[in-house]
Short mmCIF file of C-alpha atoms and ligand atoms in Angstrom, two decimals:
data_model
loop_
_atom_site.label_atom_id
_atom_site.label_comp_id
_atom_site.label_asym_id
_atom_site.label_seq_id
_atom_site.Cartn_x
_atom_site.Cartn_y
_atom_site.Cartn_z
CA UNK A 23 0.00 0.00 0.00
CA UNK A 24 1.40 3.13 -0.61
CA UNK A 25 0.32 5.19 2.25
CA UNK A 26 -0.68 9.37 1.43
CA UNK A 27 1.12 11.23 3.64
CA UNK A 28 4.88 11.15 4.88
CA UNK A 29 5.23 11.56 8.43
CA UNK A 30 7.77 14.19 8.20
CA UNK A 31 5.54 16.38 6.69
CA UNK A 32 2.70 16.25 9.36
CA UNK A 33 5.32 17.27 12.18
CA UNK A 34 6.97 20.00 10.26
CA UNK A 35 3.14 21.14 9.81
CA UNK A 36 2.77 21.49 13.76
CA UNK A 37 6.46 22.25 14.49
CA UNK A 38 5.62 25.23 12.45
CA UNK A 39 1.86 26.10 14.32
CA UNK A 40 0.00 25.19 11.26
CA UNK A 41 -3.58 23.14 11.84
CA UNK A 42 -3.17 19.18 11.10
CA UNK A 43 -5.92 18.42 7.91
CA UNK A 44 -8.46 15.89 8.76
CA UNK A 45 -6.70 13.44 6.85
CA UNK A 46 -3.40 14.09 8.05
CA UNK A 47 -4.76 13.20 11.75
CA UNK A 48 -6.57 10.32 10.60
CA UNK A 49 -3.60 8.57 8.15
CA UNK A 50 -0.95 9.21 11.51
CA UNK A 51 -2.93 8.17 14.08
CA UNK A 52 -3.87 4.73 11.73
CA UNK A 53 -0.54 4.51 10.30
CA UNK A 54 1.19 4.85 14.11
CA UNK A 55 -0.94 1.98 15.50
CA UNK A 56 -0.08 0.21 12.24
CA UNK A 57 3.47 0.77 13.27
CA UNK A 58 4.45 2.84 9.82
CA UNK A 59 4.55 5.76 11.24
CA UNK A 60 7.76 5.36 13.93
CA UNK A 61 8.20 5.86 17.52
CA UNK A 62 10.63 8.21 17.11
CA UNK A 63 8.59 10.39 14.45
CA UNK A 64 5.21 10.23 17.25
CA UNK A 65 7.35 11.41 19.91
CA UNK A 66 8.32 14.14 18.06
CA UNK A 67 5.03 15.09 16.45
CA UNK A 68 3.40 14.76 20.25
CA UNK A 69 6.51 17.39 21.80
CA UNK A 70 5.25 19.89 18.67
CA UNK A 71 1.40 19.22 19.92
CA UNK A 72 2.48 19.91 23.38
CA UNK A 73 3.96 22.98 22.59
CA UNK A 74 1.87 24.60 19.92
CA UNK A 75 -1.32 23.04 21.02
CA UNK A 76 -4.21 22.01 18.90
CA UNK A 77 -7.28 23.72 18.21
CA UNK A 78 -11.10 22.23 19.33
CA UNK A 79 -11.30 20.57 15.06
CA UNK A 80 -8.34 18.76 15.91
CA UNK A 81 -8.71 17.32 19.26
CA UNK A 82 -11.67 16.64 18.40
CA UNK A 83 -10.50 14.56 15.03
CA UNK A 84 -7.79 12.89 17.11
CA UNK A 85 -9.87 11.80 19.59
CA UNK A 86 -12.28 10.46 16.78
CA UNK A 87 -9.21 8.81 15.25
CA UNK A 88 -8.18 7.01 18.08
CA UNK A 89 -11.52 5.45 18.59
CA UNK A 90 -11.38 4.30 14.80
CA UNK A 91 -8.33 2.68 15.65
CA UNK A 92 -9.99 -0.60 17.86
CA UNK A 93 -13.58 -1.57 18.99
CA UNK A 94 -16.69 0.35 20.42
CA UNK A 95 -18.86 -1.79 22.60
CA UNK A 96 -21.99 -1.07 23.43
CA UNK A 97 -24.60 -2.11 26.25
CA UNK A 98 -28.15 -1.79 24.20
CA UNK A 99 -29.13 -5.22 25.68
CA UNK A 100 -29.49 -3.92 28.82
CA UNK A 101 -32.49 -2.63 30.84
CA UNK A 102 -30.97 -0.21 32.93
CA UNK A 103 -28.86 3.40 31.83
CA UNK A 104 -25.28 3.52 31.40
CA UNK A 105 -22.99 5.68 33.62
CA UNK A 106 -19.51 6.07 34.06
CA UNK A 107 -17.17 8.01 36.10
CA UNK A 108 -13.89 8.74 35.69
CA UNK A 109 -11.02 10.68 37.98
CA UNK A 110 -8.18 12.30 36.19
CA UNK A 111 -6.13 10.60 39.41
CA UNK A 112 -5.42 11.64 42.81
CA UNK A 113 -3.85 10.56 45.90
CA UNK A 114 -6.07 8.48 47.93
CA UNK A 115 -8.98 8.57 45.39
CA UNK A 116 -10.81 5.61 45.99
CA UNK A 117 -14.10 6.62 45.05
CA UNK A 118 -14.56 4.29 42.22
CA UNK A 119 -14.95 1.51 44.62
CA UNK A 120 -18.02 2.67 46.67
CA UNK A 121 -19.69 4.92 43.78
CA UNK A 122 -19.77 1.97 40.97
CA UNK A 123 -21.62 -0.34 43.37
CA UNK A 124 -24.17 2.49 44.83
CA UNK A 125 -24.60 4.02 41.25
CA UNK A 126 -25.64 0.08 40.31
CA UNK A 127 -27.88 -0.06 43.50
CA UNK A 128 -29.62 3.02 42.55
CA UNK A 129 -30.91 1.64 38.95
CA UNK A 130 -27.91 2.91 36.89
CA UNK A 131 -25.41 0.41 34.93
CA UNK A 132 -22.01 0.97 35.50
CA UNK A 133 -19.53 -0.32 32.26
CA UNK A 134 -16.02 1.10 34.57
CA UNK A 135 -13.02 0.36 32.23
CA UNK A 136 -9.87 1.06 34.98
CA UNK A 137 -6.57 1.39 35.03
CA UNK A 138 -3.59 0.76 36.92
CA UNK A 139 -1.41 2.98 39.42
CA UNK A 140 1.89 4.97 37.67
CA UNK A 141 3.79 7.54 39.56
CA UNK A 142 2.11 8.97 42.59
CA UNK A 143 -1.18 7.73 41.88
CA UNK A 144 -3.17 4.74 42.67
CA UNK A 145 -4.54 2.43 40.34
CA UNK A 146 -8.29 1.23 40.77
CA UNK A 147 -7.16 -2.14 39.73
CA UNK A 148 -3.85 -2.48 41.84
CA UNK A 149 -6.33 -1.52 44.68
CA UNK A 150 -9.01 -4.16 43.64
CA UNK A 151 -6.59 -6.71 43.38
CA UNK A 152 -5.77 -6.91 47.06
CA UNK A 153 -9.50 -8.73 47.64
CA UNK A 154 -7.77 -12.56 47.73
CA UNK A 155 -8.71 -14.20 44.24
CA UNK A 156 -9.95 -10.86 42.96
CA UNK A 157 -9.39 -11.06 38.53
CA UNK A 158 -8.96 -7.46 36.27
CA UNK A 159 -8.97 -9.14 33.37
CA UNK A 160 -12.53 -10.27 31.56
CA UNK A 161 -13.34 -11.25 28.13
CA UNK A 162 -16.07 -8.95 26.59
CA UNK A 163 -18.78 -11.27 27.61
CA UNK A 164 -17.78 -11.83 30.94
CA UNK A 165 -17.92 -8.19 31.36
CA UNK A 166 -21.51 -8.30 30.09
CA UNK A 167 -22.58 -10.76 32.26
CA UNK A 168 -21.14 -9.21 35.68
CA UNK A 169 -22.63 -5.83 34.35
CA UNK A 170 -25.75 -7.53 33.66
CA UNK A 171 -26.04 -9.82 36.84
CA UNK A 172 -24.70 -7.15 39.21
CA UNK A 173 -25.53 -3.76 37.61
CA UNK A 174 -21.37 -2.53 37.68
CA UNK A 175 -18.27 -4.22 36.61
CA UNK A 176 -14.97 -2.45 37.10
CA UNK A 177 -12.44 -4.70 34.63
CA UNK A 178 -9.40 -3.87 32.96
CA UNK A 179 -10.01 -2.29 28.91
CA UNK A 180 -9.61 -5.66 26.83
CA UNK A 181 -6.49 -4.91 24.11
CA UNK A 182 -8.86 -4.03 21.60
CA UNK A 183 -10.16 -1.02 23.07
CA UNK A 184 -8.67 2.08 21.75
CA UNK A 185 -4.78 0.77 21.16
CA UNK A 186 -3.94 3.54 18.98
CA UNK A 187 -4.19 5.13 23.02
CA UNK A 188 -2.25 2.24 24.93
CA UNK A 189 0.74 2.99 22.42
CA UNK A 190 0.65 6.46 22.49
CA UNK A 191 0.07 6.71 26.37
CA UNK A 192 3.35 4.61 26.97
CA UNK A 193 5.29 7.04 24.70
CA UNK A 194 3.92 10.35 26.10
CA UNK A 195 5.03 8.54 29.28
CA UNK A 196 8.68 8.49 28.44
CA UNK A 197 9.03 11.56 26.28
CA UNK A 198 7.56 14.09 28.96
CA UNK A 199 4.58 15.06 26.49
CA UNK A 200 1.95 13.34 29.31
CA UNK A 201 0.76 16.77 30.35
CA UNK A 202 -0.85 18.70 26.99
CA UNK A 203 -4.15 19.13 27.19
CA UNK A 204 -5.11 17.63 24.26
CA UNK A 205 -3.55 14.60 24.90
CA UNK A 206 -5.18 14.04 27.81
CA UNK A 207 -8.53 15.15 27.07
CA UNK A 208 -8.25 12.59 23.75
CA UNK A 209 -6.59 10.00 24.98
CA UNK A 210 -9.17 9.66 28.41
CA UNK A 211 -12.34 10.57 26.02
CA UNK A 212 -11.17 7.95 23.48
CA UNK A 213 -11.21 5.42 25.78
CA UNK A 214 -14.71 6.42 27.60
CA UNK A 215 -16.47 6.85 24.67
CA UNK A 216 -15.51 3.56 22.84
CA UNK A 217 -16.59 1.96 26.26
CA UNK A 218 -20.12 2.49 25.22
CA UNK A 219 -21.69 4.91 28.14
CA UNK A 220 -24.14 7.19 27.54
CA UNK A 221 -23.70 9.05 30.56
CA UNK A 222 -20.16 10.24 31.85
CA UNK A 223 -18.91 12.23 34.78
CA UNK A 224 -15.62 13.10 34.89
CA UNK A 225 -13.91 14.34 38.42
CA UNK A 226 -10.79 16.35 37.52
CA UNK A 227 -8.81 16.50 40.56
CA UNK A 228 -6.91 20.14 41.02
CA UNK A 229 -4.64 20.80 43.58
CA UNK A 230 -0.85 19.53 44.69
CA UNK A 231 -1.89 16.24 44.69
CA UNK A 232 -3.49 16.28 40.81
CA UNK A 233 -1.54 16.09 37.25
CA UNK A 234 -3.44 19.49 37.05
CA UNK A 235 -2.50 21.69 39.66
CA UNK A 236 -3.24 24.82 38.72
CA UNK A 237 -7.70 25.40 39.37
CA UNK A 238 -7.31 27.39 35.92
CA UNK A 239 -5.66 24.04 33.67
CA UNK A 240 -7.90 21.54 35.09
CA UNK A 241 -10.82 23.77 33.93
CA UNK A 242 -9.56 24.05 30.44
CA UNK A 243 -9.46 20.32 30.55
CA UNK A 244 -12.88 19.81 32.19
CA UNK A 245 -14.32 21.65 29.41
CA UNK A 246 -12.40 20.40 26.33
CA UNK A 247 -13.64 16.98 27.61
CA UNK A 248 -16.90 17.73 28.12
CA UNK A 249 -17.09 19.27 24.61
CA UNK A 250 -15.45 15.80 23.45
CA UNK A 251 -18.49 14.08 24.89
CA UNK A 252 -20.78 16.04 23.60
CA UNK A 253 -20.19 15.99 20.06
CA UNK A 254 -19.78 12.13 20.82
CA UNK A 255 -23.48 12.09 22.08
CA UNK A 256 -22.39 11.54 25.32
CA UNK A 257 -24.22 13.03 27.97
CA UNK A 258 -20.85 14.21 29.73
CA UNK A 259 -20.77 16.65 32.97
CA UNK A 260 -17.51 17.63 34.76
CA UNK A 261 -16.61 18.73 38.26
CA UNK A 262 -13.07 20.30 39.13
CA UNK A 263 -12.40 18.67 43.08
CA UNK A 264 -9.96 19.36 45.36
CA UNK A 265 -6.62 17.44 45.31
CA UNK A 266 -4.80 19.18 47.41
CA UNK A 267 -5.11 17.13 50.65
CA UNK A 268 -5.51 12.97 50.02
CA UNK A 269 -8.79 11.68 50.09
CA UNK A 270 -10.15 9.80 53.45
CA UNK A 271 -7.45 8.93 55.85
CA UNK A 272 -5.93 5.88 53.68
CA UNK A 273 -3.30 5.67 50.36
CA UNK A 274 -2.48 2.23 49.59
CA UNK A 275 -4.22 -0.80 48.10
CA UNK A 276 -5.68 -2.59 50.48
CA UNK A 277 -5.87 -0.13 52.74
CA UNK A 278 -7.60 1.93 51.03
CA UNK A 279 -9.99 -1.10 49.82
CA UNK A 280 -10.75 -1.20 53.74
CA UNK A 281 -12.16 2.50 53.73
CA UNK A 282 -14.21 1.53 50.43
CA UNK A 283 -15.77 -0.93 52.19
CA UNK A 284 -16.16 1.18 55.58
CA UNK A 285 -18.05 3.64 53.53
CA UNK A 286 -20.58 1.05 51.85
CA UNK A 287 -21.31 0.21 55.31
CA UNK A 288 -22.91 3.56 56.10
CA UNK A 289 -19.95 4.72 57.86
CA UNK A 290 -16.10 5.93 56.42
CA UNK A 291 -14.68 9.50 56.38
CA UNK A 292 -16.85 12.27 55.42
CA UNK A 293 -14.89 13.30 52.95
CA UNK A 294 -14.83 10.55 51.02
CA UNK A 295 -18.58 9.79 51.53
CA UNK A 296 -19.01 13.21 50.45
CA UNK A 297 -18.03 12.86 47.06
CA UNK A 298 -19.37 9.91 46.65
CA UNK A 299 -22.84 10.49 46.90
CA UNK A 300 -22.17 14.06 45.13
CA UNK A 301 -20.95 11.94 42.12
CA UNK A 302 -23.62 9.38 42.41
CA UNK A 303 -26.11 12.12 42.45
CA UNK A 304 -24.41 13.51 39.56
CA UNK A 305 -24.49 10.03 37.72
CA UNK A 306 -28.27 8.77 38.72
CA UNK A 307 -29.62 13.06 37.47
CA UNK A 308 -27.55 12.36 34.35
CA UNK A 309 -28.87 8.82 33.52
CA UNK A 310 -32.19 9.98 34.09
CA UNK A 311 -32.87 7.96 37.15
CA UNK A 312 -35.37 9.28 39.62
CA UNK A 313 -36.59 8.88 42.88
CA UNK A 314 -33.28 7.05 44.20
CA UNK A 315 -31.41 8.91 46.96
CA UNK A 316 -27.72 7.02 47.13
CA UNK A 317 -27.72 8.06 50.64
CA UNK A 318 -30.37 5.59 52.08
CA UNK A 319 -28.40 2.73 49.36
CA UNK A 320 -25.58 3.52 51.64
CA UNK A 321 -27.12 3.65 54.56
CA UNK A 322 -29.90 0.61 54.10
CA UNK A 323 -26.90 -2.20 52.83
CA UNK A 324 -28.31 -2.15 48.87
CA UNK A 325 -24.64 -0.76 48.12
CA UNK A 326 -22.98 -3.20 49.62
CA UNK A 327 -24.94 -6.32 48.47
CA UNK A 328 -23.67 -4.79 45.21
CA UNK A 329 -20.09 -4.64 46.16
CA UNK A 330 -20.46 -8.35 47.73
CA UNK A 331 -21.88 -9.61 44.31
CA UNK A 332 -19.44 -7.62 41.92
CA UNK A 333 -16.44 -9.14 44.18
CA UNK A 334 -17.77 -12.20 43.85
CA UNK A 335 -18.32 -12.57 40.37
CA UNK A 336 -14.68 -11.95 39.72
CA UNK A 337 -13.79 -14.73 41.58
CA UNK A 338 -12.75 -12.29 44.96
CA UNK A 339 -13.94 -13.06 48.06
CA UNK A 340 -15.92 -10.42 50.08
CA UNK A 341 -15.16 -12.01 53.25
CA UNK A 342 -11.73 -12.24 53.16
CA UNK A 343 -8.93 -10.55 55.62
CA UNK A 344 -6.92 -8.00 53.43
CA UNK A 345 -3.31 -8.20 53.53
CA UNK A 346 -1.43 -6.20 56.21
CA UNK A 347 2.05 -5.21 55.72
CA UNK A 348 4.52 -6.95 57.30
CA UNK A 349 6.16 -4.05 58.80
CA UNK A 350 5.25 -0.39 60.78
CA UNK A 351 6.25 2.80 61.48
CA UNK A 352 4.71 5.61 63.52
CA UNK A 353 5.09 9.12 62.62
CA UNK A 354 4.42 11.47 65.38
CA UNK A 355 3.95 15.27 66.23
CA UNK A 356 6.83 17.31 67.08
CA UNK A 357 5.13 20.37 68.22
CA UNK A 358 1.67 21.88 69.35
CA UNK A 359 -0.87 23.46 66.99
CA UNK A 360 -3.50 23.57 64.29
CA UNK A 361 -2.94 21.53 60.99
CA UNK A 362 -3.35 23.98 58.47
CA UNK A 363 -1.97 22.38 54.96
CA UNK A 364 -0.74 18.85 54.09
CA UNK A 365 0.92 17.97 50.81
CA UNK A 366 -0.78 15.68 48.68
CA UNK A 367 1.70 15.24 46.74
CA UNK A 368 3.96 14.11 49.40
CA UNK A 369 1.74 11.57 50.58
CA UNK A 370 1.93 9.89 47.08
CA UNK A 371 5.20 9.82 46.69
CA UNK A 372 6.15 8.24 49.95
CA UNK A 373 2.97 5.14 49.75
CA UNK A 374 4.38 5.04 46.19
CA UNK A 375 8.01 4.32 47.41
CA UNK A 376 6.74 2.15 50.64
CA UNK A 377 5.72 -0.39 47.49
CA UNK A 378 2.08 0.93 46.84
CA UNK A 379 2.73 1.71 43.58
CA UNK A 380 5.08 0.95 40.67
CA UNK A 381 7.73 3.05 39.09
CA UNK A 382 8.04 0.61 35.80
CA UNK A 383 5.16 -0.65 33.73
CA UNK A 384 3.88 -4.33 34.62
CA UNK A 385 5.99 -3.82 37.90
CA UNK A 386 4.16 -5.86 40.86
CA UNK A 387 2.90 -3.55 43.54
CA UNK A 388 2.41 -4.47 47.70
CA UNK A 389 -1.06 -5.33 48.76
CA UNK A 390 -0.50 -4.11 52.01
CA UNK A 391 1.61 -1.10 51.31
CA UNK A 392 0.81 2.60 52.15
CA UNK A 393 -0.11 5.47 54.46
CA UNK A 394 -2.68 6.01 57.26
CA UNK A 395 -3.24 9.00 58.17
CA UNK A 396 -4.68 9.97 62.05
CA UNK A 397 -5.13 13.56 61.60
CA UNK A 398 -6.11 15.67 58.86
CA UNK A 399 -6.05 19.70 58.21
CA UNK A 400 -8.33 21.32 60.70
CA UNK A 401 -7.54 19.31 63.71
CA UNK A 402 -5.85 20.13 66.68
CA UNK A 403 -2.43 19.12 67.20
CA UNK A 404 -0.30 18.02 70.27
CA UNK A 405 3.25 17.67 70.38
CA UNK A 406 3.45 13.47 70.60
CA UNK A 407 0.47 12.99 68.59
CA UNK A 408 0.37 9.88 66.22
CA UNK A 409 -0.05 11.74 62.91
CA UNK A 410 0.63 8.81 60.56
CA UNK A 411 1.09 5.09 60.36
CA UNK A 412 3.44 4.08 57.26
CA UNK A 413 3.27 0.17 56.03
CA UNK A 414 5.32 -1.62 53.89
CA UNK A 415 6.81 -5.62 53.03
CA UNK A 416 10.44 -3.84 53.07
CA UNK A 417 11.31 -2.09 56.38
CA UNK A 418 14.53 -1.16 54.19
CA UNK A 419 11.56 1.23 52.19
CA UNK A 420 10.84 3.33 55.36
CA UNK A 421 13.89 5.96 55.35
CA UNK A 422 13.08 7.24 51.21
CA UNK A 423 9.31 7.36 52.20
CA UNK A 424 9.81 9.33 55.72
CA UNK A 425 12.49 11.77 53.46
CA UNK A 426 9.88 12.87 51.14
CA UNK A 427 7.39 13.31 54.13
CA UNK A 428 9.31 15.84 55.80
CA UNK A 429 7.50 18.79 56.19
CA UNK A 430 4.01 17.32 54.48
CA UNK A 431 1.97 18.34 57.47
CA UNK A 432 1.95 22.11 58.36
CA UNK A 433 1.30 22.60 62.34
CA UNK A 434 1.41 26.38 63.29
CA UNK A 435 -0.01 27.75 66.47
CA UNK A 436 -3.30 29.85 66.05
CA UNK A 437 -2.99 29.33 62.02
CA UNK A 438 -6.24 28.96 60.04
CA UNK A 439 -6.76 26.40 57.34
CA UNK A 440 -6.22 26.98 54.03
CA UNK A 441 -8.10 24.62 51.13
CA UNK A 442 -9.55 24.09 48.25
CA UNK A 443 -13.40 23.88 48.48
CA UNK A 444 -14.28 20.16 47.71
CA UNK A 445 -16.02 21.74 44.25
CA UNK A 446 -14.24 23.74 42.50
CA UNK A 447 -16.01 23.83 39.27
CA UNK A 448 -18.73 22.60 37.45
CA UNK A 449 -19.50 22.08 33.57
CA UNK A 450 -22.30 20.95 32.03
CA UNK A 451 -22.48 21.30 28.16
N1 URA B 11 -5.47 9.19 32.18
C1 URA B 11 -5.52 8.75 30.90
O1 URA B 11 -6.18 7.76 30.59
N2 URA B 11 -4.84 9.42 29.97
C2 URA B 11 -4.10 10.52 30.26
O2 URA B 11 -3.53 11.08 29.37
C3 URA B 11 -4.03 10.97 31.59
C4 URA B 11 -4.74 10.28 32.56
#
């Protein structure tokens, strides 16, 4: 075949600011997942898209591209509405694991394609996979049936969902080009719309803690993606939440697995249940649903029958004890005051390097690893305090994670607290 474009001439066009043609975007996004377009040449096109940007035509095109590139499912078999959530990825954020099964409990179907952990943030997956027994992967009609038998599945994406996006993820990964805008907007939109849900709400996380930090970005994003859904037919909403403190008072797998389940048993931090029934509400009004309020799911056990079910149908057991690290250390207070910041950042970084998460692709990541925290901004303070728990297989881990912890909580007599509201935007198109 003798293919109509040469790949030089698409990145000189965006080295030099021009727009990418329709055709252009379509023949390089097909002819990279083809592998005739090379490695080398993407990376280079996506450092000239990162730093001249692409207008709402072309993200919109390469988005549309990408999806071209593998298979759309689609959930018309089923009785109930379709409704996905998804986080751009935040420290502690294990809201997936409650909302999915309430969402399910309140009449919605929940199709959740998730991903693993890299860098500082947890993986839904890598957290799932802590339940003894508990399997990501399921063949298409597996994933039908739990969705059908349970009312949410959260799987891994099958390898022919969008891989024009699980090349070109794994290359923006290594040639610093993971934070444009229109990369991420595509390559998360690609993936949610081929899914198959008619309803989306995405949770952008701002704040220390989020690839966004900066309010302003994350609402640039929040909107390009909601546009993205749109045009899809996608009935998409977005809400810009704080990141800049962890979420609940757990970051690790299993431990944070343990809050989920705290939660779907009417009880669990408030900020976590919070958010949770503010994106279930968001879900159930988008889907249509009425007359359900998540609150009495949580509260009545509905949710967690859910949870029990899902679990179970992926060959996990509900029942079972969660790994525990093997090994301890308490952080405590030395001095007297009011927390008044924490970095969330921080807080990644060290569960990430207590074993939490991975710093390679298809690295294996500690069940029990991660970070408890026992006090949170806003409380009271006094010198002796336990302030943290940190866990880990690898006592030998404990001195890199305590280094970047230095400093993560603020403690100041008479200070006042100083955070993000929980919302910090919405968008609706
Ligand atoms: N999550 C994704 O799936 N893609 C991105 O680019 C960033 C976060």
């Amino acid at each position: 075949m003798i293919e109509p474009f040469a790949a030089v001439e698409i990145i000189a066009t965006k080295r030099d600011r021009n727009e990418l043609s329709d055709a252009q975007i379509d023949w390089v996004i097909s002819a990279y997942t083809r592998g005739v377009v090379a490695d080398e040449q993407m990376s280079a096109l996506l450092m000239a898209i990162l730093l001249n940007g692409m207008n709402s035509r072309e993200i919109s095109r390469w988005t549309n591209a990408m999806i071209n590139s593998g298979e759309r499912m689609e959930w018309s078999v089923l009785d109930r509405p379709t409704a996905d959530k998804h986080s751009t990825g935040g420290v502690g954020d294990k809201i997936t694991l409650p909302l999915a099964p309430l969402v399910a409990a309140c009449g919605g179907a929940v199709p959740q394609l998730s991903g693993r952990g890299l860098g500082h943030t947890g993986g839904t997956l890598d957290k799932l996979e802590s339940i003894p027994g508990w399997r990501a992967e399921l063949s298409n009609e597996e994933m039908l049936n739990v969705l059908r038998d349970c009312g949410a599945v959260i799987c891994a994406a099958g390898p022919g969902l969008v891989p024009a996006d699980k090349k070109l993820y794994a290359l923006r990964d290594v040639t610093a080009t993971i934070e444009a805008i229109p990369l991420i907007a595509s390559s998360i939109m690609s993936k949610k719309i081929a899914e198959g849900t008619s309803t989306l709400i995405l949770d952008v996380k701002t704040g220390n803690g989020a690839f966004m930090s900066d309010p302003v970005q994350a609402g640039i994003l929040a909107r390009t993606m909601v546009e993205l859904g749109k045009s899809a037919g996608v009935k998409t909403r977005a809400l810009v939440t704080a990141m800049d403190v962890p979420l609940g008072l757990t970051v690790g797998n299993a431990l944070e697995v343990r809050e989920s389940v705290e939660v779907l048993a009417g009880g669990g931090p408030s900020d976590v249940v919070e958010l949770t029934l503010l994106l279930a509400r968001e879900m159930i009004d988008a889907a249509g649903i009425v007359g359900k309020d998540p609150e009495v799911a949580l509260k009545d056990g509905s949710a967690m029958d859910v949870w029990r079910r899902m679990i179970s149908a992926q060959d996990g057991d509900p029942d079972a004890v969660l790994p525990i690290a093997r090994e301890q250390h308490r952080v405590l207070a030395t001095q007297s005051g009011m927390m008044v910041g924490m970095d969330a950042m921080k807080v990644g970084v060290a569960a990430w390097r207590l074993g939490a998460g991975r710093s390679r692709q298809g690295e294996k990541v500690q069940a029990g690893a991660g970070i408890e925290l026992h006090a949170k901004p806003g409380d009271e303070i006094s010198s002796g305090q336990l302030l943290m728990t940190l866990h880990t297989d690898e006592a030998e881990r404990f001195p890199r994670a305590l280094e970047i912890l230095e400093g993560c909580m603020i403690i100041v007599a008479g200070g006042t607290v100083n955070r993000l509201p929980l919302v910090v935007e919405r968008i609706e198109a």
